[in-house]
Tab-separated table of C-alpha atoms in Angstrom:
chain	number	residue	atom	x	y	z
A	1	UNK	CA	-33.056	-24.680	19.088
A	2	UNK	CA	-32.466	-21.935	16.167
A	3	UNK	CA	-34.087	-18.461	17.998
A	4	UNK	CA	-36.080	-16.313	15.345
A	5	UNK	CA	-33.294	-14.644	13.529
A	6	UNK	CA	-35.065	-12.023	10.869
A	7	UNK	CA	-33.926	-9.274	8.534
A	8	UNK	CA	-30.448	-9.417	9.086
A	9	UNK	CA	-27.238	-8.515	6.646
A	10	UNK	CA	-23.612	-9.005	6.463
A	11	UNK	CA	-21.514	-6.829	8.208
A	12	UNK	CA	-19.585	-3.944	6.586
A	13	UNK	CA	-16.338	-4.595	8.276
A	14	UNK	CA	-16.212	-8.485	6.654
A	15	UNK	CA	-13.591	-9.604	5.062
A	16	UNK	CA	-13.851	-12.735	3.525
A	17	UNK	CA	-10.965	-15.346	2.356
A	18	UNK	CA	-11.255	-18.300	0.139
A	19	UNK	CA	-8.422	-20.752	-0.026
A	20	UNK	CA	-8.531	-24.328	-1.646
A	21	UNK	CA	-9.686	-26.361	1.280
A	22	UNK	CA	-11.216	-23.906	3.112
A	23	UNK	CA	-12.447	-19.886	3.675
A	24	UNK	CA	-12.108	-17.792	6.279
A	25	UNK	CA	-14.258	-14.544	7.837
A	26	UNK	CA	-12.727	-12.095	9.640
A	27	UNK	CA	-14.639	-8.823	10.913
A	28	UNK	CA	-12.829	-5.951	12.178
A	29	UNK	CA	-15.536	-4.768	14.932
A	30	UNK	CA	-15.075	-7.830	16.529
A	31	UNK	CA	-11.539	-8.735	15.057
A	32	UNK	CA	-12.645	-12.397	15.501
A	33	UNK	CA	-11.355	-14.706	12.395
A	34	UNK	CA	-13.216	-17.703	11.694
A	35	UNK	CA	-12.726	-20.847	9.031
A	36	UNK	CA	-15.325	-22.747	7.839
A	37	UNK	CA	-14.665	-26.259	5.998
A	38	UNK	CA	-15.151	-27.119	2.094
A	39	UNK	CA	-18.735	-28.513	2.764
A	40	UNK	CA	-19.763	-24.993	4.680
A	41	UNK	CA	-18.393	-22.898	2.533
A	42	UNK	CA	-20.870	-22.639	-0.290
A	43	UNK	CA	-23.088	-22.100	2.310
A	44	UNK	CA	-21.370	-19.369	4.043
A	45	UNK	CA	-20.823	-17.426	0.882
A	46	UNK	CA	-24.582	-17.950	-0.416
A	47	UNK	CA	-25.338	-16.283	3.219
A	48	UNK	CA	-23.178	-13.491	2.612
A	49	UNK	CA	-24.174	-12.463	-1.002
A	50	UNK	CA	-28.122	-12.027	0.618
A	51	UNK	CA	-29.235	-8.538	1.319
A	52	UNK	CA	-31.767	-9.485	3.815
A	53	UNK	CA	-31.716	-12.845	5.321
A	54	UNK	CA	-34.769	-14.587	7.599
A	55	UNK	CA	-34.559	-18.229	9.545
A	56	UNK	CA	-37.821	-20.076	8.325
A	57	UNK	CA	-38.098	-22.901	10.564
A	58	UNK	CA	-36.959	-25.482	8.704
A	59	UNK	CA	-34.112	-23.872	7.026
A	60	UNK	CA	-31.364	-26.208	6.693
A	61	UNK	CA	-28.910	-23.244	7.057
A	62	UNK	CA	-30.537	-22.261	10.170
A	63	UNK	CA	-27.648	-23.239	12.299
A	64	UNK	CA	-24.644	-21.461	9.968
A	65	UNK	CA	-27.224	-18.033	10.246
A	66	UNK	CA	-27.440	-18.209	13.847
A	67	UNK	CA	-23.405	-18.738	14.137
A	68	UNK	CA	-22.895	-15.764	11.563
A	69	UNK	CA	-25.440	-13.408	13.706
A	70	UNK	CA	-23.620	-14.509	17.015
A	71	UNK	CA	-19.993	-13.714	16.001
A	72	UNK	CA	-20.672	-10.434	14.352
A	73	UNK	CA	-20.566	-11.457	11.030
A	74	UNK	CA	-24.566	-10.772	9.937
A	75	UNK	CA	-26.108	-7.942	12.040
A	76	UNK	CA	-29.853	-6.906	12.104
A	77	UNK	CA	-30.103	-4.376	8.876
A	78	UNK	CA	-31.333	-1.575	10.853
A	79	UNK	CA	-28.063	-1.535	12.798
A	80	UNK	CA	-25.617	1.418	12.078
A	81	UNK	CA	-22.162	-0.320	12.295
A	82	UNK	CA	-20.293	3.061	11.295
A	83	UNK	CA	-21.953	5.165	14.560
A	84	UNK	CA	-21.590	1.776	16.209
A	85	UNK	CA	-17.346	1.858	15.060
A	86	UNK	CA	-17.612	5.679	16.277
A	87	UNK	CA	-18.953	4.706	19.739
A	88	UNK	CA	-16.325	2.004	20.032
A	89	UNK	CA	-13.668	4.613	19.723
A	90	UNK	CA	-15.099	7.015	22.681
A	91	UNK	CA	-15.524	4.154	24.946
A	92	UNK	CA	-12.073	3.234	24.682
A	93	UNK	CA	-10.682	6.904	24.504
A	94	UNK	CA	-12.581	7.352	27.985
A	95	UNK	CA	-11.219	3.487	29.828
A	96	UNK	CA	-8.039	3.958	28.525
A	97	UNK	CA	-6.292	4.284	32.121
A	98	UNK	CA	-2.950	3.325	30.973
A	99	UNK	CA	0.446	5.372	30.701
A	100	UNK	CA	2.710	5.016	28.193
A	101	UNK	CA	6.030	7.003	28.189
A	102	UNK	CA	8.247	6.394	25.704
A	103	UNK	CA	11.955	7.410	27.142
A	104	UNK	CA	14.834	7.942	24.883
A	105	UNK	CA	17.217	7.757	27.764
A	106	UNK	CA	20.222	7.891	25.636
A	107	UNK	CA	20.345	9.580	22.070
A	108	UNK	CA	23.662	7.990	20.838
A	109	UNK	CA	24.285	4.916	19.860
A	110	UNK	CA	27.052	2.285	19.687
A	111	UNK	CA	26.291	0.995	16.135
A	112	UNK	CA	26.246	3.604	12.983
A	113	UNK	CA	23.340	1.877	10.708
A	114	UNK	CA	23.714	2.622	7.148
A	115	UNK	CA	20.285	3.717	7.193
A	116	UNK	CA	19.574	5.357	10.580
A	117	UNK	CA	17.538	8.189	10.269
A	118	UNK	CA	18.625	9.706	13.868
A	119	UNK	CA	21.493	12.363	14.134
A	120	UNK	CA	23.188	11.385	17.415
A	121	UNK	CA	23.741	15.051	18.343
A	122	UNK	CA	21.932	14.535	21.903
A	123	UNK	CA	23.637	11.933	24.716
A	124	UNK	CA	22.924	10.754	27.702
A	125	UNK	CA	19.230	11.460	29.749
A	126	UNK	CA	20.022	14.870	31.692
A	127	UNK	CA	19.664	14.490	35.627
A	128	UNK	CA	17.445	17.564	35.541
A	129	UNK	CA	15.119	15.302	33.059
A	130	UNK	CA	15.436	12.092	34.980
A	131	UNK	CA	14.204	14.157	38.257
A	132	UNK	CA	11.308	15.154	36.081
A	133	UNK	CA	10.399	12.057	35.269
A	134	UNK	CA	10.102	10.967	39.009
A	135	UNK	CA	7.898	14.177	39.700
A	136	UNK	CA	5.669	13.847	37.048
A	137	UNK	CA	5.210	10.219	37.907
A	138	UNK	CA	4.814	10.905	41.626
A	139	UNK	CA	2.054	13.970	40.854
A	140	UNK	CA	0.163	11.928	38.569
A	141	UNK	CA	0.429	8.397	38.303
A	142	UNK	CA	-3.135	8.498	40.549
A	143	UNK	CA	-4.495	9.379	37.481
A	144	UNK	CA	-3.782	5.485	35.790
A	145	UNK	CA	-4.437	2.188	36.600
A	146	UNK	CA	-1.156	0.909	34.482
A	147	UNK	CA	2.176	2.691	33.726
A	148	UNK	CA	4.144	1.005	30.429
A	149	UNK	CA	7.646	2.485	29.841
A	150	UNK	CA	9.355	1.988	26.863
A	151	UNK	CA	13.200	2.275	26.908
A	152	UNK	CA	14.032	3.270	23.353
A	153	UNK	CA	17.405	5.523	22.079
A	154	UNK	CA	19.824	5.521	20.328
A	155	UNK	CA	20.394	2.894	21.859
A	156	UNK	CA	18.944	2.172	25.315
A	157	UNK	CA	21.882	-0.103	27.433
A	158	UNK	CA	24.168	2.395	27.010
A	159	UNK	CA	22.755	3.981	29.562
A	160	UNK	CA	22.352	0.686	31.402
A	161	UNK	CA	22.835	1.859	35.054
A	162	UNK	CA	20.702	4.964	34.733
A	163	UNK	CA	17.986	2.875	33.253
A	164	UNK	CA	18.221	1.117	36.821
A	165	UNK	CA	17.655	3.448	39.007
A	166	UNK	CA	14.667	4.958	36.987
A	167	UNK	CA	13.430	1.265	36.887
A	168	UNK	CA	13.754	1.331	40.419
A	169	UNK	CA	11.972	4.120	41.007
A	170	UNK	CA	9.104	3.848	38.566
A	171	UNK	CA	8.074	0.343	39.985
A	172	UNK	CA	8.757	1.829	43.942
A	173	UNK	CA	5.963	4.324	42.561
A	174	UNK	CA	3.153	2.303	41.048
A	175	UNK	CA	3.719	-0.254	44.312
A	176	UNK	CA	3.000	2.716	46.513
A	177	UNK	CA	0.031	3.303	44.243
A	178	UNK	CA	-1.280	-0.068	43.450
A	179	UNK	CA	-0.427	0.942	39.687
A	180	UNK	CA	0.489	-1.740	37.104
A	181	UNK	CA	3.780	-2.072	36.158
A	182	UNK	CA	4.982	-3.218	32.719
A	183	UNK	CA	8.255	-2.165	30.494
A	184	UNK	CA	9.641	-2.888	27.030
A	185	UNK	CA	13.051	-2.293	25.309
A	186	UNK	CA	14.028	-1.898	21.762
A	187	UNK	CA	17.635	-2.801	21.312
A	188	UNK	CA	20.215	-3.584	19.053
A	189	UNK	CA	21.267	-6.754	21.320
A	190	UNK	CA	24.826	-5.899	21.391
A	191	UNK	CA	24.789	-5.108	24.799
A	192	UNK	CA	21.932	-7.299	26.024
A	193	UNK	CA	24.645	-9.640	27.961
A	194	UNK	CA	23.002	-12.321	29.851
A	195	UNK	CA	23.631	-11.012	33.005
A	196	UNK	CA	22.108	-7.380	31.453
A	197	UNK	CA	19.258	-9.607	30.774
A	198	UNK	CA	18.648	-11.106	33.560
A	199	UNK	CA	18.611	-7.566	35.620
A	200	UNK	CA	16.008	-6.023	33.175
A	201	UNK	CA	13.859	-9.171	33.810
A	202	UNK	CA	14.049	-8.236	37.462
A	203	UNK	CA	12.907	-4.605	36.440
A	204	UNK	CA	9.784	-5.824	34.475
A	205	UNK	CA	11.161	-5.385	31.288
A	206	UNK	CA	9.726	-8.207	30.078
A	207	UNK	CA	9.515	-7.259	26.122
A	208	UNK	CA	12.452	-7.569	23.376
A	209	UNK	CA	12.983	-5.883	19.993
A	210	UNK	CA	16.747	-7.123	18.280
A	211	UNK	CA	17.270	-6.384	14.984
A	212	UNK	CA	18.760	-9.510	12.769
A	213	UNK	CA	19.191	-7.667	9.121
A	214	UNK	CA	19.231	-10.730	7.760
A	215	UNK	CA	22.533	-13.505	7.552
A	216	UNK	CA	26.131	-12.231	8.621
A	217	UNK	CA	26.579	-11.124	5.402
A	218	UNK	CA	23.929	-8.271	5.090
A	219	UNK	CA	23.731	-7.494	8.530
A	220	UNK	CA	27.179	-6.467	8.900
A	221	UNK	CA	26.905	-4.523	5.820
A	222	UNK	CA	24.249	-2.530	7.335
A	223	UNK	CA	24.411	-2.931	11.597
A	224	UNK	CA	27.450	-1.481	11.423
A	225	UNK	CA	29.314	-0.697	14.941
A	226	UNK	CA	30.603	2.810	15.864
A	227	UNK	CA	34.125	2.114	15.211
A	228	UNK	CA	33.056	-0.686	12.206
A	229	UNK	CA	32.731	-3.258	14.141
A	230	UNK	CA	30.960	-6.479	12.871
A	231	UNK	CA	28.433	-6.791	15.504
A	232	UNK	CA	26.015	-10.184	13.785
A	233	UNK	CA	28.259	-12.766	16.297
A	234	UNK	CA	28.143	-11.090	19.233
A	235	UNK	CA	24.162	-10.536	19.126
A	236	UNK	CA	23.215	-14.125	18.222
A	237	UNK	CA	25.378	-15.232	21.120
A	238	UNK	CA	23.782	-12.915	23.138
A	239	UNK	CA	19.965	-14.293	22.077
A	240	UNK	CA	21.390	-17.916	22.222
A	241	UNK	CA	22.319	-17.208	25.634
A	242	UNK	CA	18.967	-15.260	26.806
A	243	UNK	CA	17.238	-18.781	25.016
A	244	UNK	CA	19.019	-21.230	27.622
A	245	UNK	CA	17.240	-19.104	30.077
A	246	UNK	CA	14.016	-19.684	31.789
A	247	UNK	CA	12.611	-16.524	32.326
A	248	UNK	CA	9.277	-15.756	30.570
A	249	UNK	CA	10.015	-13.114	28.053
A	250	UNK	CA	8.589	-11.898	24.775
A	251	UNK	CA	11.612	-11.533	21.869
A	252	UNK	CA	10.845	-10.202	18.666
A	253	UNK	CA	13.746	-10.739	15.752
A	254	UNK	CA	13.004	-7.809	13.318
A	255	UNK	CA	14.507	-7.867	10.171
A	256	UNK	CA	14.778	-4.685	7.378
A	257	UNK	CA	14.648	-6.358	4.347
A	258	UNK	CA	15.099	-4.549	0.657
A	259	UNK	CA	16.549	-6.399	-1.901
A	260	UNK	CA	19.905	-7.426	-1.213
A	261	UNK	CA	18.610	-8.820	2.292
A	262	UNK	CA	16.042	-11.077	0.735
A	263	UNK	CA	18.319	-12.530	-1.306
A	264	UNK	CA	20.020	-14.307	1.963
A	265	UNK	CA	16.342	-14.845	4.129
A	266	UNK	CA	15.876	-18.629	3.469
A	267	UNK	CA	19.211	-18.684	4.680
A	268	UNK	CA	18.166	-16.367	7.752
A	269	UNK	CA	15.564	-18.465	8.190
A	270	UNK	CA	17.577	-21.968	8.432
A	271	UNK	CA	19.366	-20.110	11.166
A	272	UNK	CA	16.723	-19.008	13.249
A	273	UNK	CA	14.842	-22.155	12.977
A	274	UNK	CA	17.636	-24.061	13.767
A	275	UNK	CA	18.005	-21.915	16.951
A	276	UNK	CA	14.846	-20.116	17.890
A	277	UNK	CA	11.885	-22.343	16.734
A	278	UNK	CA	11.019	-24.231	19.405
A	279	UNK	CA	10.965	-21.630	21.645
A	280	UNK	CA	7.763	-20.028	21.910
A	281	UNK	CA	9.210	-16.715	23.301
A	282	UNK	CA	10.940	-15.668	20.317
A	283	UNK	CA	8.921	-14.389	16.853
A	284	UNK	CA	10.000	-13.272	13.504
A	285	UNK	CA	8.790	-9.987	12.403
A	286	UNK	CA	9.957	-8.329	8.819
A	287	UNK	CA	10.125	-4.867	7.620
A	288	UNK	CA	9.826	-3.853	3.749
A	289	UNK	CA	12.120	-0.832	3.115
A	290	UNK	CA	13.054	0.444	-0.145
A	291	UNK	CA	16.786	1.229	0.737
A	292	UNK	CA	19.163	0.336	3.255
A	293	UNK	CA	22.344	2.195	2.486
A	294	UNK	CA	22.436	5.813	3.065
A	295	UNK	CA	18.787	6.612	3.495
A	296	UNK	CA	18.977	8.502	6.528
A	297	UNK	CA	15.158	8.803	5.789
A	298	UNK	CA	12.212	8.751	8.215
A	299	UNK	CA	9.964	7.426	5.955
A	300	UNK	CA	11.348	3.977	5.377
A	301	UNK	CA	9.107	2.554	8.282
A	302	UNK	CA	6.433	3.279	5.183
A	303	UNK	CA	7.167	0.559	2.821
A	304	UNK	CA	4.338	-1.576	1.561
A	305	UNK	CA	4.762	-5.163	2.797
A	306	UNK	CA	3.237	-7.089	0.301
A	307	UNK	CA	7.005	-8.237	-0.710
A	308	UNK	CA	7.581	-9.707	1.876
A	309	UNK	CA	5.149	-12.508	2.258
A	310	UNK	CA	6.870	-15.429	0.090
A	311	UNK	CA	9.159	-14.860	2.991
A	312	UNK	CA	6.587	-14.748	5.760
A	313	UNK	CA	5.035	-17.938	4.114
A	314	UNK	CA	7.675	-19.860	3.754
A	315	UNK	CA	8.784	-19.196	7.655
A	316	UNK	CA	5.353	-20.385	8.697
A	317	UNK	CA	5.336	-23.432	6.502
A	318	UNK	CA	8.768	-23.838	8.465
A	319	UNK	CA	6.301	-24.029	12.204
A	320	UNK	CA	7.035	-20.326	13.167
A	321	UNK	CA	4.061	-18.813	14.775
A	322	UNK	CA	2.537	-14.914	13.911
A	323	UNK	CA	-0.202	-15.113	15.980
A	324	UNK	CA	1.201	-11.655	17.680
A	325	UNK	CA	0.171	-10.220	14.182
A	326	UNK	CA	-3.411	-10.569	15.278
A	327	UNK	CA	-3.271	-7.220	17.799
A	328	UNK	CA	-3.111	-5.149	14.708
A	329	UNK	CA	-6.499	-7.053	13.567
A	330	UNK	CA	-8.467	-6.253	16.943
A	331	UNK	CA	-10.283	-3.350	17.466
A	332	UNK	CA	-8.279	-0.462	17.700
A	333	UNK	CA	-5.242	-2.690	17.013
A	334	UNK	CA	-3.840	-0.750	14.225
A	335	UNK	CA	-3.687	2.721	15.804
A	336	UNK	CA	-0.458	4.312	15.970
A	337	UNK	CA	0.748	5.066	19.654
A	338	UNK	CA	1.390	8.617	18.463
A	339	UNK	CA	-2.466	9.425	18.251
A	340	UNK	CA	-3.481	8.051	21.765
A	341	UNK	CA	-3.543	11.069	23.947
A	342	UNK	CA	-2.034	8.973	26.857
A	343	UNK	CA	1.151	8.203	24.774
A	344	UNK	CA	4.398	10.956	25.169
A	345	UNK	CA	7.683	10.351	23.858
A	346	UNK	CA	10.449	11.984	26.268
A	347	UNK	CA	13.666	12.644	25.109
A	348	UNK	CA	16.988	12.817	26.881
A	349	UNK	CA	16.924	16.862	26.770
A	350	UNK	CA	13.475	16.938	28.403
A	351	UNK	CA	11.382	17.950	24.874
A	352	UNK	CA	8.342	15.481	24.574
A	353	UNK	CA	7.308	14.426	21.214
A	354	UNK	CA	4.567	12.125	19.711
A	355	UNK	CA	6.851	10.196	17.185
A	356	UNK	CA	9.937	8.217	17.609
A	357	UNK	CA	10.434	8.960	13.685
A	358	UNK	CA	10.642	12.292	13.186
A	359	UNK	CA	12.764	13.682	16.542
A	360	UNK	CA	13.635	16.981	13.355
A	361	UNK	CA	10.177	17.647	11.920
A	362	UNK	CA	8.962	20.853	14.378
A	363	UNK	CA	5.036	19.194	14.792
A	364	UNK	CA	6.702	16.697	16.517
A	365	UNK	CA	7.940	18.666	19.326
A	366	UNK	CA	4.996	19.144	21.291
A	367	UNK	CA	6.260	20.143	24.868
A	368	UNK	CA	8.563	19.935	27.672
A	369	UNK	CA	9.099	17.772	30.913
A	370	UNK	CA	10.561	20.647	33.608
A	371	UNK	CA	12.291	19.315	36.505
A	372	UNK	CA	9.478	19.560	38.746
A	373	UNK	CA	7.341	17.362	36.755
A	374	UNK	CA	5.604	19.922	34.793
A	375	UNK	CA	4.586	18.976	31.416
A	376	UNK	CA	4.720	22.453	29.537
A	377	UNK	CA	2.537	21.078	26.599
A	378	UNK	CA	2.133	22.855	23.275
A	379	UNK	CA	-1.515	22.335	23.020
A	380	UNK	CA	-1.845	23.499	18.788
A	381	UNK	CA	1.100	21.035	18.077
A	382	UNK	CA	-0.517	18.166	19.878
A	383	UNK	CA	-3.987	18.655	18.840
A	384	UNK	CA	-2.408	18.032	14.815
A	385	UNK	CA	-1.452	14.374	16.356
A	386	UNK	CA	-4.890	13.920	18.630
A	387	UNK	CA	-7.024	15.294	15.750
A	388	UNK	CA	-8.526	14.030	12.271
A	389	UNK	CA	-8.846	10.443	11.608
A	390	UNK	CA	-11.778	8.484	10.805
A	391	UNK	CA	-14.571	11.036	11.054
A	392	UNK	CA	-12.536	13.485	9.186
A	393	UNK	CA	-11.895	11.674	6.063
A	394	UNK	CA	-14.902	10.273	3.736
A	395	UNK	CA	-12.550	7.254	2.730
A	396	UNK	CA	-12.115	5.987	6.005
A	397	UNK	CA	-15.631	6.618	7.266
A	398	UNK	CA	-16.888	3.721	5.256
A	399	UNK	CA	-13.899	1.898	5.446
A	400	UNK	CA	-14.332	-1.658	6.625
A	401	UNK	CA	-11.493	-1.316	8.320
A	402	UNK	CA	-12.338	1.641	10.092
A	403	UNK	CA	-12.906	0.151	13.947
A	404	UNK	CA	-9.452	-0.994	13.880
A	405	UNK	CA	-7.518	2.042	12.672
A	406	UNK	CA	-9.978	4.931	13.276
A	407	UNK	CA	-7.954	6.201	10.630
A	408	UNK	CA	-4.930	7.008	12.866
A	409	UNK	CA	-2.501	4.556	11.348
A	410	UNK	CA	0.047	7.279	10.825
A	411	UNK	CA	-0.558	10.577	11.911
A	412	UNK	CA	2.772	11.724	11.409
A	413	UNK	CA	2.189	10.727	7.179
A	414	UNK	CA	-1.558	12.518	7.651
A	415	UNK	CA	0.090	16.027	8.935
A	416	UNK	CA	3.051	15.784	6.596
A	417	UNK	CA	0.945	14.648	3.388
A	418	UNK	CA	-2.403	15.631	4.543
A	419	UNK	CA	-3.733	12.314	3.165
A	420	UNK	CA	-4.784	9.925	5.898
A	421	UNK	CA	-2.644	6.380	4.764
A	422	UNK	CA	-4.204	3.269	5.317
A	423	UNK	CA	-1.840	0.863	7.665
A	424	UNK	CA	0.026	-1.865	5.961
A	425	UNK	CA	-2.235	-4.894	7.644
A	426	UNK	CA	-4.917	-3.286	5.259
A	427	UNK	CA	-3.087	-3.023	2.382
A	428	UNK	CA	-2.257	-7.047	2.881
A	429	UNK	CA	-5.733	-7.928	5.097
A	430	UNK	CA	-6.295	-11.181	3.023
A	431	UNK	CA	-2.396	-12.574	3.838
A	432	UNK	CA	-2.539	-11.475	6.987
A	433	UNK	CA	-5.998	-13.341	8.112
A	434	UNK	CA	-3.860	-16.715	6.358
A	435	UNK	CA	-0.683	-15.730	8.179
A	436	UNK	CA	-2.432	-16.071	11.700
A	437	UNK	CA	-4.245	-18.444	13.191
A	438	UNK	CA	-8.443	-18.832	13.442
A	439	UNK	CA	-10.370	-17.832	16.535
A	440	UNK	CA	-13.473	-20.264	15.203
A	441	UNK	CA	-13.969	-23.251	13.627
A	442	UNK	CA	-17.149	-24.263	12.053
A	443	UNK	CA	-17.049	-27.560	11.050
């Protein structure tokens, strides 16, 4: 039975898609997506153009009003959604128990990208550093209900047996705690041997980034090794390898594409498919840069996206799956890491940043780990990262966006600039909603 359902409005944060068989509602307070059918859609969108909207009893569109008001989509008109987006950002600034270092545990690298924006000048984690690490951990893990390390360089395997031990001793700590343990690596692959593999699966590390730049062709152009090594062959037989496994793993395939590399994807993309499709732990995830030779530029990570989706359709006409794409949808889901105050970046000397972009730009540095565990924190510098967003900037206060960015998708751009940018998933919303899948079907 339809309850009395009066004076109620669409939401601000709707976003509505219409395709030719069907349309689709997302809202970003909720971050629920949901498709209605040809024969509700007329319907849905006479719903949506009303300012105020009341259930007589024998309104025939009774039941699509009730199903709007229960999934967020119409709200009483008396409701303020933007305090309402403001509250949802405190309440997750205050349960947000979990860690997150990110540890550069080796600065160098065994490839020389064309485009790498890092100077190799730093090596290997210092012992000094690594002890600090354990201290910190040990002092105030108590603090946290869930540590997440992310092993990032340079690149990461080179130190392979250091990463170990820490490993080791980060999970011996959150056992002794009862602290959840969870890890990630970002990788070039070259050195992600199956046996490698299958030791970092014993360690937790349980999430994969590779970089594929493309076919053969482009990606030895650009991934090129230290010495000018082709490196393409060795990683796909590594990720071939890792696939005959049957450990339960997350891999995402990036891929840097400008011009010259999408010239080659639906080639890329008869590989992986032919390799990778069926397998449910490995996704496809793109990158829109504007050069890939010789950049040595920070802000390539920038780009808009909207190039890319020919490519992104055509891969998911193919069967392959984006559903991961829906985090940056959810509430809070397209936040940087760099403006959650839980969030450090540790680098091999000991200096703690916010940003794995900009290891140069001075606002960056925002402390150091001593070897007793001390974080000696530069509270001005930090505050820049912690600081502004949403409630700062008239654009993004109405935004409908707003409760998933909080206008923190880039606080590095927002200090440099001091423009707040809106996150690429915005700048695409309507191809992203098609590129994932529907939480609701009304029918």
């Amino acid at each position: 039975m339809i309850r009395n359902l009066n004076n109620l409005t669409p939401s601000r944060f709707n976003v509505i898609v219409k395709n030719v068989d069907s349309l689709k509602l997302y809202n970003s307070y909720t971050g629920k997506i949901a498709k209605f059918d040809n024969e509700n859609q007329k319907k849905v969108l006479s719903i949506l153009k009303s300012k105020n909207i009341e259930i007589e009893k024998e309104d025939l569109d009774g039941e699509v009003i009730e199903f709007l008001n229960e999934n967020g989509y119409l709200v009483n008109k008396n409701t303020d959604e933007f305090r309402l987006s403001t509250a949802l950002k405190h309440k997750s600034l205050s349960s947000n128990r979990t860690l997150r270092l990110i540890i550069l545990i080796n600065e160098d690298c065994n490839f020389r990208c064309t485009y790498c924006y890092e100077d190799f000048l730093k090596k290997e984690i210092k012992t000094e550093v690594q002890t600090g690490l354990i201290n910190f951990l040990e002092e105030n893990i108590n603090n946290y209900n869930h540590l997440h390390i992310s092993w990032f360089g340079g690149e990461p395997l080179k130190s392979y047996e250091t990463l170990k031990k820490l490993s080791k001793s980060f999970l011996d700590i959150c056992e002794k705690n009862n602290v959840f343990y969870s890890s990630d690596i970002t990788t070039n692959g070259y050195l992600l041997t199956p046996e490698v593999f299958d030791t970092l699966i014993d360690l937790n590390v349980t999430s994969y980034q590779v970089t594929l730049d493309g076919t053969a062709e482009t990606h030895n152009k650009y991934r090129v090794g230290r010495n000018g090594e082709t490196t393409f062959d060795e990683i796909f037989s590594n990720l071939e390898k890792i696939r005959e496994t049957e450990h339960e793993f997350h891999m995402i395939l990036r891929s840097n594409i400008n011009q010259e590399v999408s010239t080659v994807m639906m080639q890329y993309l008869d590989l992986v498919e032919k390799n990778f499709k069926e397998d449910s732990r490995f996704y496809l995830h793109f990158i829109a840069v504007l050069n890939l030779k010789g950049a040595q530029d920070s802000s390539i990570h920038l780009c808009d996206s909207k190039e890319l989706f020919p490519i992104y359709e055509e891969a998911k006409e193919r069967g392959f799956n984006f559903d991961f794409y829906k985090m940056n949808l959810q509430p809070n889901g397209s936040e940087c890491y760099a403006a959650n105050p839980n969030s450090y970046v540790i680098g091999s000397d000991g200096m703690i940043y916010k940003c794995t972009v900009a290891f140069n730009n001075p606002y960056n540095h925002v402390g150091w780990l001593k070897e007793d565990g001390e974080m000696e924190i530069f509270e001005e510098r930090l505050s820049l990262w912690l600081s502004g967003g949403a409630n700062e900037d008239s654009n993004c206060t109405s935004c409908y966006f707003r409760p998933s960015c909080h206008g923190n998708a880039c606080p590095l751009e927002r200090i440099e600039s001091g423009t707040t940018p809106c996150p690429p998933v915005k700048k695409n919303i309507k191809k992203y909603i098609n590129l994932v899948g529907e939480d609701l079907v009304y029918a």
